[in-house]
Short mmCIF file of C-alpha atoms in Angstrom, two decimals:
data_model
loop_
_atom_site.label_atom_id
_atom_site.label_comp_id
_atom_site.label_asym_id
_atom_site.label_seq_id
_atom_site.Cartn_x
_atom_site.Cartn_y
_atom_site.Cartn_z
CA MET E 158 107.32 -93.71 94.03
CA PRO E 159 105.92 -97.01 92.30
CA GLY E 160 108.45 -99.64 91.07
CA ALA E 161 111.15 -97.57 92.86
CA ARG E 162 114.22 -99.52 93.01
CA LEU E 163 116.29 -99.72 96.38
CA VAL E 164 118.79 -97.54 95.00
CA VAL E 165 118.32 -96.09 91.44
CA LEU E 166 121.84 -95.96 90.47
CA PRO E 167 123.55 -96.98 87.10
CA ALA E 168 126.66 -98.53 88.97
CA ALA E 169 124.66 -101.75 89.19
CA LEU E 170 128.07 -103.97 89.29
CA LEU E 171 129.47 -101.97 92.24
CA LEU E 172 126.46 -102.36 93.89
CA LEU E 173 126.26 -106.12 93.33
CA LEU E 174 129.79 -106.36 94.40
CA VAL E 175 128.83 -104.36 97.79
CA ALA E 176 126.01 -106.73 98.53
CA LEU E 177 128.27 -109.53 98.22
CA ALA E 178 130.70 -108.36 100.32
CA CYS E 179 128.27 -106.69 103.19
CA TRP E 180 124.93 -108.32 102.58
CA GLY E 181 125.94 -112.29 101.46
CA PRO E 182 124.27 -114.28 98.80
CA TRP E 183 120.86 -113.11 97.62
CA ARG E 184 118.18 -115.46 98.72
CA ARG E 185 114.69 -115.69 97.52
CA ARG E 186 111.61 -114.82 100.06
CA GLY E 187 111.02 -117.86 102.33
CA PRO E 188 108.27 -119.16 103.65
CA GLU E 189 106.17 -117.30 106.40
CA ALA E 190 107.99 -116.20 109.49
CA PRO E 191 107.45 -118.60 112.37
CA PRO E 192 106.02 -117.13 115.56
CA GLY E 193 108.64 -115.73 117.47
CA LEU E 194 109.91 -113.87 114.63
CA ARG E 195 106.41 -112.59 113.50
CA ARG E 196 106.12 -111.39 117.56
CA ASP E 197 109.53 -109.64 117.34
CA LEU E 198 108.03 -108.00 114.26
CA GLU E 199 105.23 -106.87 115.90
CA ARG E 200 106.85 -105.41 119.07
CA ARG E 201 109.31 -103.34 116.88
CA ARG E 202 106.06 -102.10 114.63
CA ARG E 203 104.76 -100.98 118.05
CA ASP E 204 107.65 -99.54 119.39
CA LEU E 205 108.31 -97.65 116.02
CA SER E 206 104.31 -96.41 116.51
CA ARG E 207 104.68 -95.27 120.06
CA LEU E 208 107.63 -93.29 118.84
CA ALA E 209 105.50 -91.64 115.93
CA ALA E 210 102.79 -91.02 118.17
CA ALA E 211 104.91 -89.47 120.98
CA ILE E 212 106.81 -87.25 118.05
CA GLN E 213 103.21 -86.30 116.86
CA ALA E 214 101.66 -85.19 120.15
CA ARG E 215 105.20 -83.19 121.27
CA VAL E 216 107.05 -82.17 118.31
CA SER E 217 106.12 -79.27 116.01
CA PRO E 218 106.98 -79.99 112.41
CA PRO E 219 110.21 -78.89 110.95
CA ALA E 220 110.27 -76.18 108.95
CA ALA E 221 110.55 -76.76 105.30
CA ALA E 222 114.14 -77.16 104.19
CA GLY E 223 113.50 -77.82 100.47
CA ARG E 224 112.39 -80.63 98.73
CA ALA E 225 113.51 -84.18 100.19
CA ILE E 226 115.99 -86.41 98.15
CA GLY E 227 114.40 -89.49 96.48
CA CYS E 228 115.17 -92.47 94.36
CA ALA E 229 115.06 -90.59 90.77
CA ASP E 230 117.50 -87.85 92.51
CA LEU E 231 120.18 -90.92 93.00
CA ASP E 232 119.77 -91.79 89.11
CA GLY E 233 122.81 -90.85 87.72
CA ALA E 234 124.73 -90.38 90.69
CA THR E 235 128.78 -91.30 90.57
CA GLY E 236 131.61 -91.82 92.94
CA LEU E 237 129.92 -94.84 94.86
CA SER E 238 132.16 -96.43 97.60
CA LEU E 239 131.64 -98.39 100.62
CA VAL E 240 132.10 -96.37 103.70
CA GLY E 241 131.54 -98.97 106.07
CA CYS E 242 129.25 -102.01 107.63
CA GLY E 243 128.02 -102.22 111.27
CA ILE E 244 126.31 -104.65 113.01
CA THR E 245 122.89 -103.51 111.61
CA LYS E 246 123.81 -101.35 108.55
CA VAL E 247 125.60 -100.80 105.53
CA VAL E 248 126.80 -97.01 104.25
CA LEU E 249 127.71 -96.10 100.81
CA ARG E 250 128.81 -92.76 99.74
CA ALA E 251 127.78 -91.23 96.40
CA VAL E 252 127.90 -88.03 94.62
CA LEU E 253 124.57 -86.56 93.34
CA PRO E 254 124.43 -85.72 89.84
CA PRO E 255 124.26 -82.19 88.71
CA PRO E 256 122.61 -79.63 89.69
CA GLY E 257 123.15 -80.64 93.28
CA GLY E 258 126.51 -82.28 93.11
CA ARG E 259 126.62 -83.08 96.73
CA GLU E 260 128.10 -85.70 98.72
CA VAL E 261 125.96 -88.38 100.68
CA ALA E 262 125.77 -91.35 102.59
CA LEU E 263 123.44 -93.81 101.70
CA LYS E 264 122.63 -96.41 104.67
CA SER E 265 120.76 -99.35 104.47
CA VAL E 266 120.40 -102.84 106.18
CA HIS E 267 123.49 -105.00 106.64
CA GLY E 268 122.41 -108.42 105.44
CA SER E 269 125.61 -110.06 107.00
CA GLY E 270 125.77 -107.91 110.19
CA ARG E 271 125.03 -109.68 113.58
CA ASP E 272 121.49 -108.29 113.76
CA VAL E 273 120.51 -110.58 110.67
CA THR E 274 122.89 -113.34 110.97
CA GLY E 275 121.85 -114.10 114.89
CA CYS E 276 118.34 -113.52 113.69
CA VAL E 277 118.61 -115.92 110.67
CA ARG E 278 120.19 -118.58 112.59
CA ARG E 279 117.43 -118.52 115.43
CA TYR E 280 114.59 -118.17 113.04
CA GLY E 281 116.07 -119.48 109.88
CA HIS E 282 113.85 -116.60 107.71
CA PRO E 283 116.57 -114.13 105.93
CA GLY E 284 113.26 -112.19 104.66
CA GLY E 285 111.93 -111.68 108.03
CA CYS E 286 115.21 -111.14 109.61
CA ARG E 287 115.79 -108.39 107.17
CA ARG E 288 112.51 -106.65 108.00
CA LEU E 289 113.18 -106.68 111.34
CA ALA E 290 116.72 -105.14 111.42
CA ALA E 291 114.98 -102.55 108.66
CA TYR E 292 112.97 -101.25 111.71
CA LYS E 293 116.02 -99.63 113.49
CA LEU E 294 116.53 -97.83 109.79
CA LEU E 295 113.33 -96.70 110.24
CA LYS E 296 113.20 -95.52 113.85
CA GLU E 297 116.51 -93.92 112.91
CA MET E 298 114.90 -92.13 110.14
CA THR E 299 111.95 -90.99 112.28
CA LEU E 300 114.24 -89.50 114.99
CA LEU E 301 116.20 -87.38 112.33
CA GLN E 302 112.89 -86.11 111.06
CA SER E 303 112.15 -84.78 114.48
CA LEU E 304 115.22 -83.73 115.90
CA GLU E 305 117.27 -80.63 114.85
CA HIS E 306 120.46 -79.85 116.26
CA PRO E 307 124.13 -79.23 114.54
CA GLY E 308 125.50 -81.88 116.36
CA ILE E 309 122.83 -84.54 114.67
CA VAL E 310 123.51 -85.56 110.86
CA LYS E 311 121.14 -84.25 108.38
CA LEU E 312 118.17 -86.41 106.90
CA TYR E 313 118.07 -85.53 103.15
CA GLY E 314 115.43 -88.09 101.93
CA GLN E 315 114.62 -91.77 101.64
CA CYS E 316 114.36 -94.16 98.84
CA HIS E 317 112.50 -97.52 98.75
CA ASP E 318 110.97 -100.51 96.95
CA SER E 319 107.38 -99.80 96.94
CA SER E 320 107.09 -103.30 95.07
CA ALA E 321 107.75 -105.26 97.98
CA ASN E 322 107.48 -104.77 102.12
CA PRO E 323 109.09 -101.08 102.24
CA ALA E 324 110.23 -101.41 105.63
CA ALA E 325 112.79 -104.33 104.13
CA LYS E 326 114.42 -102.49 101.62
CA ILE E 327 114.81 -98.89 102.47
CA THR E 328 117.74 -96.70 102.16
CA THR E 329 117.88 -93.49 104.01
CA ILE E 330 119.84 -90.49 102.35
CA LEU E 331 122.25 -88.33 104.65
CA GLU E 332 124.57 -86.18 105.31
CA LEU E 333 128.27 -87.41 104.71
CA GLY E 334 130.45 -87.33 107.62
CA ARG E 335 134.30 -88.49 108.10
CA PRO E 336 134.68 -91.35 110.52
CA LEU E 337 136.48 -90.27 113.92
CA GLU E 338 139.96 -91.51 114.21
CA MET E 339 140.82 -91.39 118.10
CA ILE E 340 144.85 -91.89 117.52
CA GLU E 341 144.83 -89.05 114.81
CA LEU E 342 142.54 -86.82 117.21
CA LEU E 343 145.27 -87.64 120.13
CA GLN E 344 147.83 -85.80 117.77
CA THR E 345 146.00 -82.76 117.11
CA PRO E 346 146.42 -79.39 119.04
CA TRP E 347 144.41 -79.11 122.06
CA GLU E 348 142.21 -76.30 121.04
CA LYS E 349 140.89 -78.69 118.05
CA ARG E 350 140.24 -81.62 121.10
CA PHE E 351 138.47 -79.23 123.35
CA LYS E 352 136.17 -78.16 120.31
CA ILE E 353 134.98 -81.74 119.79
CA CYS E 354 134.36 -81.98 123.53
CA LEU E 355 132.46 -78.92 123.39
CA ASP E 356 130.36 -79.87 120.26
CA LEU E 357 129.54 -83.32 122.47
CA VAL E 358 128.60 -81.74 125.42
CA GLU E 359 126.23 -79.28 123.46
CA LEU E 360 124.56 -82.49 121.85
CA LEU E 361 123.95 -84.02 125.29
CA TYR E 362 122.36 -80.89 126.79
CA TYR E 363 120.10 -80.84 123.72
CA LEU E 364 119.50 -84.74 124.16
CA ALA E 365 118.61 -84.18 127.82
CA ASN E 366 116.06 -81.21 127.01
CA SER E 367 115.07 -82.55 123.74
CA PRO E 368 111.31 -82.30 122.47
CA LEU E 369 111.09 -86.05 123.25
CA GLY E 370 112.29 -85.70 126.55
CA SER E 371 115.72 -86.84 127.81
CA ILE E 372 117.06 -89.29 125.33
CA THR E 373 120.22 -91.87 126.01
CA LEU E 374 122.49 -93.24 123.10
CA LEU E 375 122.54 -96.91 124.18
CA ASP E 376 125.53 -97.60 121.81
CA PHE E 377 127.63 -94.71 122.67
CA GLN E 378 130.81 -95.33 120.82
CA PRO E 379 133.24 -92.92 119.15
CA ARG E 380 132.57 -94.68 116.15
CA GLN E 381 128.99 -93.48 116.38
CA PHE E 382 129.94 -90.09 115.50
CA VAL E 383 131.66 -88.42 112.50
CA MET E 384 133.22 -84.98 111.57
CA VAL E 385 130.83 -82.80 109.30
CA ASN E 386 132.82 -79.38 108.16
CA GLY E 387 134.73 -79.39 111.94
CA VAL E 388 131.69 -80.44 113.69
CA LEU E 389 131.10 -83.42 115.41
CA LYS E 390 127.64 -85.10 114.68
CA VAL E 391 126.08 -88.37 116.03
CA THR E 392 125.11 -90.24 112.98
CA ASP E 393 123.62 -93.44 114.27
CA LEU E 394 120.18 -93.00 116.16
CA ASP E 395 118.75 -96.46 115.99
CA ASP E 396 119.76 -97.65 119.57
CA VAL E 397 118.57 -95.12 121.67
CA SER E 398 115.78 -94.78 124.40
CA THR E 399 113.65 -91.72 124.70
CA GLU E 400 112.04 -93.27 128.21
CA GLU E 401 113.55 -93.08 131.61
CA LEU E 402 113.88 -96.57 133.24
CA SER E 403 110.98 -97.48 135.05
CA CYS E 404 111.46 -98.57 138.89
CA GLN E 405 109.78 -99.09 142.42
CA THR E 406 112.54 -98.45 144.68
CA ASP E 407 116.04 -96.90 144.38
CA LYS E 408 117.66 -100.34 143.75
CA ASP E 409 115.93 -100.49 140.67
CA CYS E 410 118.23 -97.65 139.64
CA LEU E 411 121.58 -98.96 139.28
CA LEU E 412 123.65 -97.59 136.37
CA GLU E 413 126.43 -99.96 135.75
CA PHE E 414 129.31 -99.50 133.57
CA PRO E 415 132.89 -101.69 133.35
CA THR E 416 134.74 -100.01 135.74
CA LYS E 417 132.18 -98.19 137.83
CA THR E 418 128.25 -98.64 139.30
CA PHE E 419 125.91 -95.54 140.27
CA SER E 420 123.09 -95.43 142.31
CA LEU E 421 120.39 -93.10 141.13
CA LYS E 422 116.79 -92.15 142.71
CA CYS E 423 113.76 -93.59 142.09
CA MET E 424 111.30 -90.72 141.62
CA HIS E 425 107.66 -91.12 140.39
CA GLY E 426 108.45 -94.42 139.02
CA LYS E 427 111.01 -93.34 136.85
CA CYS E 428 115.11 -93.42 137.68
CA GLU E 429 115.46 -89.76 137.70
CA GLY E 430 118.06 -88.93 135.06
CA ILE E 431 119.21 -91.87 134.32
CA ASN E 432 119.22 -91.00 130.43
CA GLU E 433 121.14 -87.85 130.88
CA GLN E 434 123.86 -89.61 133.37
CA ARG E 435 124.39 -92.30 131.23
CA ASN E 436 125.39 -90.20 128.16
CA LEU E 437 127.61 -87.96 130.24
CA PHE E 438 129.61 -90.94 132.02
CA ASN E 439 130.02 -92.33 128.53
CA ALA E 440 131.61 -88.74 127.25
CA TYR E 441 133.61 -89.01 130.03
CA ARG E 442 135.27 -92.60 129.57
CA TYR E 443 135.17 -92.19 125.65
CA PHE E 444 136.33 -88.46 125.00
CA PHE E 445 137.13 -86.19 127.72
CA THR E 446 139.49 -88.67 129.29
CA TYR E 447 141.57 -88.67 126.11
CA LEU E 448 140.91 -85.60 124.56
CA LEU E 449 140.74 -82.89 127.08
CA PRO E 450 143.74 -82.62 129.31
CA HIS E 451 146.73 -83.41 127.44
CA THR E 452 148.69 -80.42 126.30
CA ALA E 453 146.15 -77.79 127.69
CA PRO E 454 147.25 -74.49 129.07
CA ILE E 455 148.73 -75.11 132.52
CA THR E 456 146.45 -72.46 134.03
CA LEU E 457 143.30 -74.51 132.63
CA GLN E 458 144.03 -78.10 133.74
CA PRO E 459 142.80 -77.21 137.00
CA ILE E 460 139.70 -76.74 135.37
CA LEU E 461 139.75 -79.23 133.06
CA LYS E 462 140.61 -81.81 136.09
CA ASP E 463 137.39 -80.80 137.64
CA ILE E 464 135.09 -81.23 134.82
CA LEU E 465 136.85 -84.93 134.43
CA ASN E 466 136.28 -85.37 138.17
CA ALA E 467 132.77 -84.14 138.18
CA THR E 468 131.61 -86.12 135.02
CA GLY E 469 133.49 -89.08 136.00
CA ASP E 470 131.76 -89.41 139.50
CA LEU E 471 128.49 -88.13 138.11
CA ARG E 472 128.21 -85.01 140.21
CA TYR E 473 127.44 -82.92 136.85
CA GLY E 474 124.87 -82.79 134.84
CA ALA E 475 124.44 -81.76 131.42
CA ASN E 476 123.67 -78.32 132.50
CA GLU E 477 126.26 -78.01 134.63
CA THR E 478 128.84 -79.65 132.36
CA LEU E 479 127.92 -76.90 129.72
CA ARG E 480 128.73 -74.34 131.82
CA ALA E 481 131.87 -75.61 132.76
CA PHE E 482 133.17 -75.86 129.15
CA GLN E 483 131.81 -72.65 128.55
CA LYS E 484 133.66 -70.72 131.16
CA VAL E 485 136.82 -72.49 130.00
CA LEU E 486 136.27 -71.35 126.33
CA HIS E 487 135.60 -67.63 127.51
CA LEU E 488 138.80 -67.94 129.57
CA TYR E 489 140.54 -69.07 126.51
CA LYS E 490 139.17 -66.91 124.01
CA SER E 491 139.76 -63.51 126.11
CA GLY E 492 143.36 -64.36 126.80
CA LEU E 493 142.52 -64.35 130.90
CA TYR E 494 143.88 -67.72 131.07
CA LEU E 495 147.31 -66.18 130.28
CA GLN E 496 149.78 -66.07 133.59
CA LYS E 497 150.95 -62.84 135.06
CA LYS E 498 154.68 -62.80 134.16
CA PRO E 499 157.36 -60.32 132.79
CA SER E 500 156.59 -60.38 128.90
CA HIS E 501 159.18 -61.62 126.54
CA LEU E 502 158.24 -59.43 123.75
CA LYS E 503 160.85 -56.89 124.42
CA GLU E 504 163.61 -59.29 123.55
CA TYR E 505 162.06 -59.48 119.85
CA ILE E 506 162.51 -56.59 117.02
CA ALA E 507 159.12 -55.98 115.06
CA LEU E 508 159.67 -56.26 111.38
CA ARG E 509 156.69 -54.87 109.54
CA GLY E 510 156.16 -55.62 105.87
CA PHE E 511 158.03 -58.80 105.57
CA HIS E 512 157.59 -62.83 105.83
CA SER E 513 159.36 -65.89 105.78
CA GLY E 514 161.06 -67.60 102.71
CA THR E 515 161.32 -70.71 104.33
CA ALA E 516 158.73 -73.00 103.96
CA GLU E 517 159.73 -75.67 106.25
CA ASP E 518 161.64 -75.57 109.57
CA TYR E 519 161.82 -77.33 113.07
CA LYS E 520 158.77 -79.09 114.42
CA CYS E 521 157.08 -79.11 117.39
CA TRP E 522 153.87 -80.70 119.05
CA PRO E 523 151.28 -80.34 118.42
CA SER E 524 151.39 -78.38 115.69
CA TYR E 525 149.00 -77.00 113.27
CA SER E 526 151.51 -77.49 110.32
CA HIS E 527 153.17 -80.71 109.44
CA THR E 528 155.88 -79.32 107.95
CA GLY E 529 156.85 -76.80 110.78
CA CYS E 530 155.95 -75.36 114.16
CA MET E 531 152.47 -73.56 113.73
CA LEU E 532 150.60 -72.89 117.28
CA SER E 533 147.52 -70.97 118.03
CA VAL E 534 148.24 -67.88 120.29
CA HIS E 535 146.34 -65.16 122.06
CA ASN E 536 148.76 -62.46 120.86
CA ALA E 537 152.24 -61.53 119.78
CA GLU E 538 153.07 -61.55 123.80
CA GLU E 539 151.92 -65.20 124.24
CA ALA E 540 153.87 -65.99 120.91
CA ALA E 541 157.19 -64.37 122.46
CA ASP E 542 156.94 -66.68 125.37
CA VAL E 543 156.37 -69.52 123.43
CA CYS E 544 159.36 -68.68 121.03
CA SER E 545 161.52 -67.98 124.07
CA SER E 546 160.52 -71.59 125.89
CA HIS E 547 161.76 -73.15 122.41
CA PRO E 548 165.70 -73.12 122.15
CA GLN E 549 165.94 -73.37 118.61
CA CYS E 550 163.59 -70.39 117.83
CA GLN E 551 165.13 -67.36 116.62
CA ARG E 552 161.60 -65.61 114.93
CA PHE E 553 157.77 -66.05 114.64
CA ILE E 554 155.50 -64.61 112.74
CA ILE E 555 151.71 -63.79 113.48
CA THR E 556 150.00 -65.29 110.13
CA PRO E 557 146.55 -64.17 108.95
CA GLN E 558 145.29 -67.40 109.50
CA LYS E 559 142.55 -68.07 112.38
CA THR E 560 141.39 -70.83 114.47
CA TRP E 561 137.79 -71.42 115.35
CA THR E 562 138.06 -69.21 118.58
CA GLY E 563 139.46 -66.59 116.45
CA ARG E 564 142.77 -66.76 117.61
CA PRO E 565 145.87 -66.21 115.12
CA LEU E 566 148.19 -68.84 114.36
CA ALA E 567 152.05 -68.16 114.69
CA LEU E 568 154.77 -69.58 112.97
CA PHE E 569 157.78 -70.35 114.96
CA GLN E 570 161.14 -70.72 113.00
CA SER E 571 164.93 -71.61 114.04
CA SER E 572 166.14 -69.46 110.77
CA SER E 573 166.82 -65.53 110.98
CA ALA E 574 167.46 -65.73 106.91
CA ASP E 575 165.21 -65.51 103.86
CA LEU E 576 162.86 -62.58 104.87
CA ILE E 577 161.22 -61.13 101.75
CA ARG E 578 158.77 -58.46 101.28
CA SER E 579 155.13 -58.78 102.35
CA ASN E 580 152.36 -55.95 102.89
CA ASN E 581 150.45 -57.97 105.55
CA THR E 582 152.56 -59.75 108.12
CA VAL E 583 155.01 -58.90 110.80
CA VAL E 584 158.13 -60.96 111.47
CA TYR E 585 159.39 -60.84 115.14
CA VAL E 586 162.88 -61.75 115.31
CA LYS E 587 165.14 -62.14 118.51
CA ARG E 588 167.43 -59.56 119.37
CA SER E 589 170.32 -61.67 119.75
CA ALA E 590 169.92 -63.31 116.77
CA ALA E 591 169.48 -60.17 114.82
CA ALA E 592 172.44 -58.55 116.70
CA ALA E 593 174.68 -61.62 115.88
CA SER E 594 174.10 -61.46 111.59
CA ARG E 595 173.16 -57.93 111.05
CA GLU E 596 176.22 -55.34 109.66
CA LYS E 597 174.90 -52.16 110.53
CA PRO E 598 171.24 -50.90 111.54
CA LEU E 599 169.17 -49.14 109.15
CA THR E 600 167.34 -46.40 110.87
CA ARG E 601 165.35 -44.35 107.87
CA ASN E 602 162.03 -44.97 106.94
CA LEU E 603 161.55 -47.84 103.96
CA ASN E 604 158.71 -46.86 102.66
CA GLY E 605 156.87 -46.65 106.49
CA TYR E 606 158.10 -50.19 107.28
CA ARG E 607 159.39 -49.04 110.94
CA ASP E 608 159.96 -51.45 114.04
CA VAL E 609 157.06 -50.57 116.64
CA GLY E 610 158.80 -48.22 119.18
CA GLU E 611 162.15 -49.48 118.32
CA GLU E 612 165.08 -48.99 115.74
CA LEU E 613 164.32 -51.12 112.50
CA LEU E 614 166.94 -53.30 112.24
CA VAL E 615 167.71 -55.13 108.69
CA ARG E 616 170.22 -57.79 107.70
CA THR E 617 172.02 -57.12 104.10
CA ASN E 618 170.06 -60.49 102.95
CA PHE E 619 166.72 -58.72 103.76
CA SER E 620 164.69 -57.78 100.82
CA PRO E 621 163.69 -53.88 101.21
CA PRO E 622 160.49 -52.59 99.74
CA GLU E 623 161.07 -51.22 96.55
CA ARG E 624 160.94 -47.31 96.14
#
């Protein structure tokens, strides 16, 4: 688009403030880049050309997904705000104007990041250093155009200044995600944490078998990932390698981490599986160790421990790790993980056609509700076991809400009062609680609302269905 600005947005003042905060003061283009910087620029250009050639030779063109977003689409965008500044890039949030109106992430070179400032200290040429950093942005854009997986953020388009060097002033328009907060994740229910780890394993399996060959994330950190509608996605692909390390002997194939070093095999001049193994060990040390074992169902913990040990020792590849996660998922969704023991459900009275009028009650951890105790269960029998293990629990309700595995959420409460009529829920009340407070049993049919297999007991403060 001739003469297009870097980002054609009306909020010029806010852009200027962000530029001052993240890019430093505006500078005029300096003299010709020194020889060292020119060599670095040429090296980046060749690397990008090789990547583009490999993609053209090995990757089928992606199916058309609609018109790409460009500079003109950003005109009139609102809600512009800073998401974050990294080593190489700065990310802004924007809301596109109607009819699209979607939220997007705008990613461009971070002029005050370590990549640019370190280059400027070395070469004294801000313009050339920004162009050097921009090659990472171009590399990322090239990969995003070629790789397609639910665990990789979507590339919607790009906007660049064609009046100058386009590599120096380019902005990519991406799917917007929410940054990971590991402390927050540690406080979420195990089922949610397991899904994040499963999403990651499915992504690593794809990267190990991508159309470009095995891809490794060289800068593997939680900050490189975001959550989009409950799905974990990698958002930074500038520091990746699509080539296995070259070698002559096994001694050349050391995979080193701060706490461990692994020796891999040299096969046909390449360190076999080094990209895949690097990804897996980083997944183990940054994600699995913290998110997998804590508060997991007791019967699943030995399998999860095996996964941790196998990935921590690099005995599993991406394929074996994915199969292990799929086994855990099957056991969990099917209820086969449940221990064989006497059911506590017979200790409860099922009241059909009622729900709780109490919004808040006792809290448990980790709960799906911040104001009460809401947990994922396989069925009413598991919920009864949970309630019986909580000294304060007097009743539970199987709610219509489902988790990502299709399991219902159960609400556990200490109060046995405040039940009101509802056609879609069942309240399970402890017999001891009902017997202690009821005045008399109600044995006649209340418009079809009857306890399953037992006499329906209703206290005087229950609200019966209208006749």
